[in-house]
Structures are given as C-alpha cells and as structure tokens.
Coordinates of C-alpha atoms in Angstrom, one line a residue:
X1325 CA 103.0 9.3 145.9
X1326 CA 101.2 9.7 149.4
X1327 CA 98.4 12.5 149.4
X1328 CA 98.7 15.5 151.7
X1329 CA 96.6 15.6 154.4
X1330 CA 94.4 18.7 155.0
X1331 CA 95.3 20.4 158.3
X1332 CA 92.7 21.1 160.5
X1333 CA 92.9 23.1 163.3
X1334 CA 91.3 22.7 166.2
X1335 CA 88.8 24.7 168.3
X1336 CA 90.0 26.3 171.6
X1337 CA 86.8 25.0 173.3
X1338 CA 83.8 23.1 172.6
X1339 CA 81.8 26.8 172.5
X1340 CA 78.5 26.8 173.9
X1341 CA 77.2 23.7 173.0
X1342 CA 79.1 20.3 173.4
X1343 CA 79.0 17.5 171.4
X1344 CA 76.1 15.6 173.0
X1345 CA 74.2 18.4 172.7
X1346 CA 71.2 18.7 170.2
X1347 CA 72.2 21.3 169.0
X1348 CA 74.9 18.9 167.5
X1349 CA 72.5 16.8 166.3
X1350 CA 70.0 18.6 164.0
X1351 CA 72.4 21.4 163.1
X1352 CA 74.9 18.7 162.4
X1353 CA 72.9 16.7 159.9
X1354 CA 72.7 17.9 156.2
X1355 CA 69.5 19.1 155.9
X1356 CA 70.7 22.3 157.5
X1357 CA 72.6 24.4 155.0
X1358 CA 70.2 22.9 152.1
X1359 CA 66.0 23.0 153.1
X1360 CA 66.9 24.4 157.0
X1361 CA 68.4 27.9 155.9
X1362 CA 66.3 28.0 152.7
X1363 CA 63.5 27.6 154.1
X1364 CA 64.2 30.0 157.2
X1365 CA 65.2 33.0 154.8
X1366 CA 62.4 32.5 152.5
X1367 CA 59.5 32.7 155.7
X1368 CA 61.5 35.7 156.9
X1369 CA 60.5 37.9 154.2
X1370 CA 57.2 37.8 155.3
X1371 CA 58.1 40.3 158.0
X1372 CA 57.9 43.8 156.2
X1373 CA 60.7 45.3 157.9
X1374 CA 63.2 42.3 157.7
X1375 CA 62.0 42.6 153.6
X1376 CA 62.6 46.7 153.6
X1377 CA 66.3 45.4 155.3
X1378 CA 66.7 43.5 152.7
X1379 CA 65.1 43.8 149.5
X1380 CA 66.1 47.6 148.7
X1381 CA 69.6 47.1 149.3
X1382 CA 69.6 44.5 146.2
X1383 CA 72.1 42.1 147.6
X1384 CA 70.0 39.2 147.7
X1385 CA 69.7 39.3 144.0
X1386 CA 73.2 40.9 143.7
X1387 CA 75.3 38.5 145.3
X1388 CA 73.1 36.0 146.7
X1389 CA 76.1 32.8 146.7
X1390 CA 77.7 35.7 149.6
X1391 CA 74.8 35.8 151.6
X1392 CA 73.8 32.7 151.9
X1393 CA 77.4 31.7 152.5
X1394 CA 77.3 34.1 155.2
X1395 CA 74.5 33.0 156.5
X1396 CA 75.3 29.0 156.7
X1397 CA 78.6 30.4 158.2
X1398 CA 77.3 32.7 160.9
X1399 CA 75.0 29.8 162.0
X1400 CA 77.3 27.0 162.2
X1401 CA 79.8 29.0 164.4
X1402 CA 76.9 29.6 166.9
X1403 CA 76.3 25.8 166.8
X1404 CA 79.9 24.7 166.5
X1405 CA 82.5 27.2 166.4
X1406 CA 84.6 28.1 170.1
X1407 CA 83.8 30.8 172.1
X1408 CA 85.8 33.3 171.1
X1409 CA 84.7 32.9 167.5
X1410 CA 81.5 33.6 168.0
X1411 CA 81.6 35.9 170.3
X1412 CA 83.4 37.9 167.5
X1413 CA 80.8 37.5 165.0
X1414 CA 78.0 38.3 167.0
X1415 CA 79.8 41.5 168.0
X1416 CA 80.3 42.2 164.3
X1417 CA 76.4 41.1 163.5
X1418 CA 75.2 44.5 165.7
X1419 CA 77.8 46.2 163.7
X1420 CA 76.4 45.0 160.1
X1421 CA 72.6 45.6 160.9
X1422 CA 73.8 49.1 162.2
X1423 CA 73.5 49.8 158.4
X1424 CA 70.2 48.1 157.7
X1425 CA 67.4 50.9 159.1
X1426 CA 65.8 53.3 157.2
X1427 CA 61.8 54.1 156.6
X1428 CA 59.5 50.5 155.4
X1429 CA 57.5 52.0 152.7
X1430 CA 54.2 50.3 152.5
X1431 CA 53.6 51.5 156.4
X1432 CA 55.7 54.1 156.6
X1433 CA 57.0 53.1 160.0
X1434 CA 60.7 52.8 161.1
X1435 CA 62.7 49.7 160.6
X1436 CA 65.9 48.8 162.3
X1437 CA 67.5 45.0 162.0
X1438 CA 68.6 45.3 165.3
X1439 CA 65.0 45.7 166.9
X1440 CA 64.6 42.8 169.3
X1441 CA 61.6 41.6 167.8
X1442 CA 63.1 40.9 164.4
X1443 CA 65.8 39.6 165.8
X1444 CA 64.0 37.4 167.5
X1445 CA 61.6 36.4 164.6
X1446 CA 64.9 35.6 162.9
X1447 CA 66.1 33.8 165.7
X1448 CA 63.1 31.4 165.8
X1449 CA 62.5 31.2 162.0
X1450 CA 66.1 29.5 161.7
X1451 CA 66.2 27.8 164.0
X1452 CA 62.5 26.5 163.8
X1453 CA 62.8 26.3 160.1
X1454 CA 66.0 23.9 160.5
X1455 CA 64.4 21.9 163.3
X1456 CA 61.4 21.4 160.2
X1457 CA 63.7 20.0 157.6
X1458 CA 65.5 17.6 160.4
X1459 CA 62.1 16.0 160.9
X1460 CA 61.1 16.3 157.9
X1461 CA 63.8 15.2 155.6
X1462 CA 66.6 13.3 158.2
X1463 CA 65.8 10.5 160.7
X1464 CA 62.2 11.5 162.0
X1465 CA 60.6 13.2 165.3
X1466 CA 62.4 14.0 168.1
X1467 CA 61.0 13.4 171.4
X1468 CA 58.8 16.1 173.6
X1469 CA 62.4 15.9 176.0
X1470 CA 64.7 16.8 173.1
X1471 CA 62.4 19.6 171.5
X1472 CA 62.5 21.6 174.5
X1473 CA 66.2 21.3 175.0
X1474 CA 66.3 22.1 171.7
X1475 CA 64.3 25.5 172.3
X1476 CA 66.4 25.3 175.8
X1477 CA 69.6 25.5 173.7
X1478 CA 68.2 28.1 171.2
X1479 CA 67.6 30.5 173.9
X1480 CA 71.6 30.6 174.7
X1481 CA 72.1 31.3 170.6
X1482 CA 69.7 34.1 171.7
X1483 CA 72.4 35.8 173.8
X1484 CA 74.6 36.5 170.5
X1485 CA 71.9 38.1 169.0
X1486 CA 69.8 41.5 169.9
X1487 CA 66.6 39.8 171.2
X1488 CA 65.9 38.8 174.5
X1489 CA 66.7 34.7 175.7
X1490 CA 63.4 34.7 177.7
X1491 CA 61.0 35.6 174.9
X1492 CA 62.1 32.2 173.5
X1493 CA 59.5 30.0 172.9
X1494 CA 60.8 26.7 174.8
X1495 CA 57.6 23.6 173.5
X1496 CA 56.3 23.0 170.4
X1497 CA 53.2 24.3 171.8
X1498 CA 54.7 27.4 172.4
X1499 CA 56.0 27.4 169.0
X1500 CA 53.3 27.1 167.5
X1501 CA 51.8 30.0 169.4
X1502 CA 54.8 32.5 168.4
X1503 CA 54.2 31.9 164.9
X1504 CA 50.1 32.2 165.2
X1505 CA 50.6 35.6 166.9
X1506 CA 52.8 36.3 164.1
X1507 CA 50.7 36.0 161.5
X1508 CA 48.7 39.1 161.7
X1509 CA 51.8 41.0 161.5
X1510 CA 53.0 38.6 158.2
X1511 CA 52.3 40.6 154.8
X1512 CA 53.4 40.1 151.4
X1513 CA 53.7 42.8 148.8
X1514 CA 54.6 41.9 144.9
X1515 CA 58.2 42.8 146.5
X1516 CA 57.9 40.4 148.8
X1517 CA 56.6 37.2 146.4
X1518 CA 59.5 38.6 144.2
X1519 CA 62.4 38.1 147.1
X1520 CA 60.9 34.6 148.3
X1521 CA 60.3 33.3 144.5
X1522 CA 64.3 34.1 144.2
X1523 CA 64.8 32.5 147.3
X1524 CA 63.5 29.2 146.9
X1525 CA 65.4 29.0 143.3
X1526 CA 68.4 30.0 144.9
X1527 CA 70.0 27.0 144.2
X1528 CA 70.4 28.5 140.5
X1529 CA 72.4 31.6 141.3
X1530 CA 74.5 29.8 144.1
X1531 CA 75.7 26.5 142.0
X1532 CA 78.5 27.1 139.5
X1533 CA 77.1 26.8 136.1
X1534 CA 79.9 25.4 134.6
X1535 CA 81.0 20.9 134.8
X1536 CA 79.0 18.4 136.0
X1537 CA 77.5 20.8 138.5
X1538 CA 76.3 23.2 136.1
X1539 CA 74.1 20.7 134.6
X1540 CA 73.1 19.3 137.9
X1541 CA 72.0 22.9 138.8
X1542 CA 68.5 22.6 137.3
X1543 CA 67.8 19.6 138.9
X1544 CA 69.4 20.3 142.3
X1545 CA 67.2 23.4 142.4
X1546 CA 63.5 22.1 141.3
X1547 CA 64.8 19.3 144.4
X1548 CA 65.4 21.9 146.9
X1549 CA 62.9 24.6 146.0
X1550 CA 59.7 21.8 146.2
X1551 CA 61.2 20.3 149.1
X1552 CA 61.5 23.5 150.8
X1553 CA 58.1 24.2 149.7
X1554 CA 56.5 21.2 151.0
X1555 CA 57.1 22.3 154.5
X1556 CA 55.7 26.0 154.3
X1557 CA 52.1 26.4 155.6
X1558 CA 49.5 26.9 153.8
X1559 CA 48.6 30.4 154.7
X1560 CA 52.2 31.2 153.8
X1561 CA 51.6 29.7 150.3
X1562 CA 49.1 31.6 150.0
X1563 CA 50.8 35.0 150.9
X1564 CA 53.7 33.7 148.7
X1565 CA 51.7 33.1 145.8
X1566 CA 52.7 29.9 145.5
X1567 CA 51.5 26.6 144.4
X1568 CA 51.9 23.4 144.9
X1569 CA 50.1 20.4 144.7
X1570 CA 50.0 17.7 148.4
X1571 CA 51.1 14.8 145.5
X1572 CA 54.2 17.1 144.7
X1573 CA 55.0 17.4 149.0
X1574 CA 54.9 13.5 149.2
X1575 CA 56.5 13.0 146.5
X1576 CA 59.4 15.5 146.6
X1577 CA 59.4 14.9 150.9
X1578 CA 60.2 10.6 150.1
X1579 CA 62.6 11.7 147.6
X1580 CA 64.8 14.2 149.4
X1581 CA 64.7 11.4 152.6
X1582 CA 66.6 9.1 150.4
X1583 CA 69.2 11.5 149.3
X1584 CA 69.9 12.9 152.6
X1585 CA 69.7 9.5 154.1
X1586 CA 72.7 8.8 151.2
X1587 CA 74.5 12.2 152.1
X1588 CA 74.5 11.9 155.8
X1589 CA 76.4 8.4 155.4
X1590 CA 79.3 10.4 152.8
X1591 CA 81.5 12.2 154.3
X1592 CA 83.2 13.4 151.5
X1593 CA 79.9 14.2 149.9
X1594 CA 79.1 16.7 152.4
X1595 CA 82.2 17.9 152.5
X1596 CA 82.2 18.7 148.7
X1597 CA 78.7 20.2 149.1
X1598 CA 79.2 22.6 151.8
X1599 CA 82.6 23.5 150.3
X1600 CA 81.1 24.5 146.9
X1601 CA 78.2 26.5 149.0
X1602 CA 80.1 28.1 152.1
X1603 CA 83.5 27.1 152.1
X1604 CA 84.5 29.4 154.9
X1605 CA 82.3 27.3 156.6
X1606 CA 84.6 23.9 156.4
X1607 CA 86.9 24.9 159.2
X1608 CA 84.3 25.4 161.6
X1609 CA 82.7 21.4 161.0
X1610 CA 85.6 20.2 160.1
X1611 CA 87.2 19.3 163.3
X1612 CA 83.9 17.9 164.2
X1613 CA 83.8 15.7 161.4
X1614 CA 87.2 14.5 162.3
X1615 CA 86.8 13.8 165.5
X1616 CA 89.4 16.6 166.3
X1617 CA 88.6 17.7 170.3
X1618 CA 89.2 21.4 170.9
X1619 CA 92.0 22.4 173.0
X1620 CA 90.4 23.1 175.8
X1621 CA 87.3 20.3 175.8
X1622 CA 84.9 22.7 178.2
X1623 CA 81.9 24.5 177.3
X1624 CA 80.9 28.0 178.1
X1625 CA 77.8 30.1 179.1
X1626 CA 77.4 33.6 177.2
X1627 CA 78.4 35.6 180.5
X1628 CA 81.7 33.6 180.6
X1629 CA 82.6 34.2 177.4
X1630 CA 81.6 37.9 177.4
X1631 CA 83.8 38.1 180.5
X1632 CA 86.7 36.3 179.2
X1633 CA 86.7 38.7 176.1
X1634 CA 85.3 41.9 176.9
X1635 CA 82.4 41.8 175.1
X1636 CA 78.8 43.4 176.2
X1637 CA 75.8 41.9 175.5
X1638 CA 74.5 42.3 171.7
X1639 CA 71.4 44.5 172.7
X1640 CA 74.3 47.1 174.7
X1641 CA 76.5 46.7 171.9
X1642 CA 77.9 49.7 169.4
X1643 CA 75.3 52.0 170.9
X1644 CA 77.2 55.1 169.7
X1645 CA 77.4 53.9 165.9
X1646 CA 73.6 52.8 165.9
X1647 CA 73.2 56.2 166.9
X1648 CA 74.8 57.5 164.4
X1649 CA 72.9 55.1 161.7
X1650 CA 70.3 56.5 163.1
X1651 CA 70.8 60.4 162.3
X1652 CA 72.6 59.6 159.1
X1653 CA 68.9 58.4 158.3
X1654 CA 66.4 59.9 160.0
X1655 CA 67.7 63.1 160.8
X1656 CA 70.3 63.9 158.3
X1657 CA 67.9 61.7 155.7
X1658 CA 71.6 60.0 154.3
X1659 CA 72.2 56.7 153.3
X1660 CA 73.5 54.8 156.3
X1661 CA 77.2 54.6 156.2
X1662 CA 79.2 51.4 155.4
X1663 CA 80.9 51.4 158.6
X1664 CA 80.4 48.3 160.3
X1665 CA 80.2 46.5 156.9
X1666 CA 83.8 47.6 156.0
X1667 CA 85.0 46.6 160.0
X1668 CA 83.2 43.5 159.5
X1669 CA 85.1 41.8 156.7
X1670 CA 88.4 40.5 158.1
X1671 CA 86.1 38.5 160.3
X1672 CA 83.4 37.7 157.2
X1673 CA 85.7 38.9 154.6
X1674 CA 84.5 40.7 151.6
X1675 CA 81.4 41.8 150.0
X1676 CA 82.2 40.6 147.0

C-alpha cells in the first residue's frame, strides 16, 4: 500500500528574508532550536526586569515545553514564515507583553516587556546567542562580510519587535561592545540562578518521559545543558553560579559537532526533533525543507508589509491596551489583565 504524503502548504511570499539570505543559513541549521534558543533564554535572565517578566508569573517552570515551543515558533516565522504571518505575530507579541509589567522587586523600579531596551537586549541575545552555537557547534566562522549582513538582516527582525532597527549592533566589534555595556546592568539574584539552572536542564521538562525518548532524556539533556554551557562567558558563569571545567567545553563542543554534523545531513531526523519540540513549528520550515517555493517568490521590507496589511509599527502598536496594563498595575495596583493573552491564541493557540 502506497504511503500518504504529508501536504504542505506553501508560503504566500518568501517574507523578509529570501533563501540566499543568511538568515537562511544559521537559522536554518539545527543548532538553532537546540543550544541557539537555550542558550539565548538562559543569558536573558540576567536582565532583572526580563527575570521579574518572567520568573513571578511561574510559567517557565509551569509549562516550560509551551514556551519554548513558542519561542522556536515565533523565531522561525521571522526567519522563514511569509509576510503576512509574521506580521500577525509580531502584532500579537505587543499584545502578550501588554500583560508582563508590574514593579521589579530587588530595585523597586518599573518593568514593562515592551520597553525598547529589553526588547532589544532580547533581540540581540537571540539572535547573537544562535549565531554562537552556528559557529560553535555547525560548520565554523562565518566571514567579516557575512556577520555584518547577518547583524544587517537582524536589524529588519528588529522592526517586528518594540526596539529600535538602528540601535542594532551591525560588527562583531560592535557586538561585543553591546554586551560589555551590558554588563553593569546584568545581576543575578538566587531567583535568577534558580530560572537559568532550569533553563539549561530544560531538556528534562520538554522531552516526553515515556519510549525510547524517555530514556534518552537524561542524556539528551546533560548534551545540551554542557554544550550550552561551554559557550557562556565566564563572567556569566560566574553570576550564574555555575561550574564547569575548560576539559568539559572541549569535550562536550567536539561531541555536539559530530551529532549536528549527523543531524544536519537527516532530514527526517530534524524533522522528528523539531516535531517532538515545537510541532507548530513544522509548517513554517517545511516548505523550505521541501524545496516548496512560495506563491508569490518576492521578498518584502517591514513598511511594505505593514502597508499591505494595515499594521503599525510594534513600538505604536496597542497603545490604548498598554495603557490600560498600565493602570490595572500601577494605579489601580491589579493584576494585569489576560487580554492580549486570550486574543493571542488562535494565532499561538493555547496556554496550555
């Protein structure tokens, strides 16, 4: 009997990056949804108010296999998904972190995920964080030309997001400098060792525990979590409270090489990884995988995109309900409300 074919659908347009892009290329390779977006949500706890966001709410320890599928899913769009997809999603991202604002308590300041700032530090964390795990883990360096098309193409990701394109840093030089000038501002609290401890072993609360995956788990996670590990700074090890010896990073750093050098060549073995992790996330690749072209093979800028759909930019966007957030909490001292949650699943889908 002849096995049914999946259908795929294809994307109206190639987006906002094309397939040449590199974009394509180091968000494309499997190192991304394993030691790119672990490693990029672990470093962003070091920034008080993104941890106050996050940590109080109790959903990364809740239902941290929805999160991280989330995230995986709200990333690949940007990099692969068609314009009017993301363009959805990043109007539904202002409406989400409408609900995450409220009083940090070690400074006592305001916090409010849709600051530009932490947007931005979230931005360049992910994106710097999976450009790490590329070079570290897949084929090697990129050149000085591709790194700052790289940063060139980061800054257009920027325009779905709160913080502003130009503050993106565009060389690894002035990478390097963004996260120096960062570090005064980086702190870590025994809440905040707590979140990224749970983060790097997330592998454990996101893999089924039951089959031959369940007792792969253990070892899937010590892979990921040292891997991960071995490209943190020291300074951030330190903050972390976390140890590990330079044997352990060469070690671990040869090993993982191999197995994403083994991955990258299975198709099916990337498929069946990324389906167990973020399976909502398999119709956005999947045409690319395929070989599928989009219905409309052209590329878009932000502006044409916000044009064609009626979309404002993220940073103008939902004004009236942030205000609202805003009272609810600081005036009114409410919870925030769960208003752009609840609008936010048919495009995410639930909470659960």
């Amino acid at each position: 009997m002849k096995k049914k074919s999946r259908k795929i659908t294809p994307h109206e347009d190639y987006g906002f990056f094309g397939p040449d892009s590199i974009t394509h290329k180091v968000w494309g390779y499997p190192t991304a949804p394993l030691m790119g977006i672990v490693r990029a949500v672990t470093i962003e706890e070091l920034d008080p108010n993104l941890l106050a966001a996050v940590h109080y709410t109790g959903a990364n320890y809740d239902r941290l296999d929805t999160r991280y599928a989330r995230t995986v899913q709200y990333f690949a769009a940007v990099a692969f998904a068609d314009s009017r997809t993301v363009s959805k999603m990043a109007d539904v991202l202002v409406k989400i972190h409408s609900k995450a604002i409220g009083i940090e308590p070690v400074s006592g300041n305001r916090y409010d995920a849709n600051d530009p700032d932490s947007q931005l530090w979230i931005l360049v964390t992910g994106w710097h964080s999976v450009l790490t795990a590329y070079e570290t883990f897949g084929p090697g360096k990129l050149s000085d030309a591709e790194v700052e098309q790289f940063w060139a193409e980061c800054a257009i990701a920027a325009e779905f997001q709160t913080c502003d394109p130009g503050a993106v840093p565009r060389t690894r030089e002035e990478v390097r400098a963004y996260f120096e000038a960062w570090r005064p501002r980086l702190a870590a609290s025994e809440a905040t060792q707590r979140m990224m401890h749970h983060l790097l072993n997330g592998t454990n609360a996101i893999v089924p525990r039951k089959g031959l995956l369940g007792l792969a788990r253990p070892l899937a996670n010590a892979l990921i979590c040292k891997a991960t590990i071995a490209t943190l700074p020291r300074h951030m090890r330190r903050l972390a409270d976390i140890r590990q010896s330079r044997m352990t990073d060469v070690a671990v750093t040869v090993i993982m090489k191999v197995i994403m050098a083994v991955v990258h060549r299975s198709l099916p073995l990337q498929r069946w990884i990324l389906g167990t992790l973020a399976p909502k996330t398999l119709p956005i690749v999947e045409p690319l995988w395929q070989g599928i072209p989009p219905v409309n093979p052209v590329v878009l800028t932000p502006a044409q995109a916000r044009e064609r759909y009626g979309y404002v930019k993220p940073a103008q966007a939902h004004l009236e309900l942030r205000a609202r957030q805003r009272a609810r909490v600081f005036e009114d001292h409410q919870a925030p409300s769960d208003e752009g949650l609840i609008e936010s699943q048919p495009v995410l889908g639930t909470l659960g």
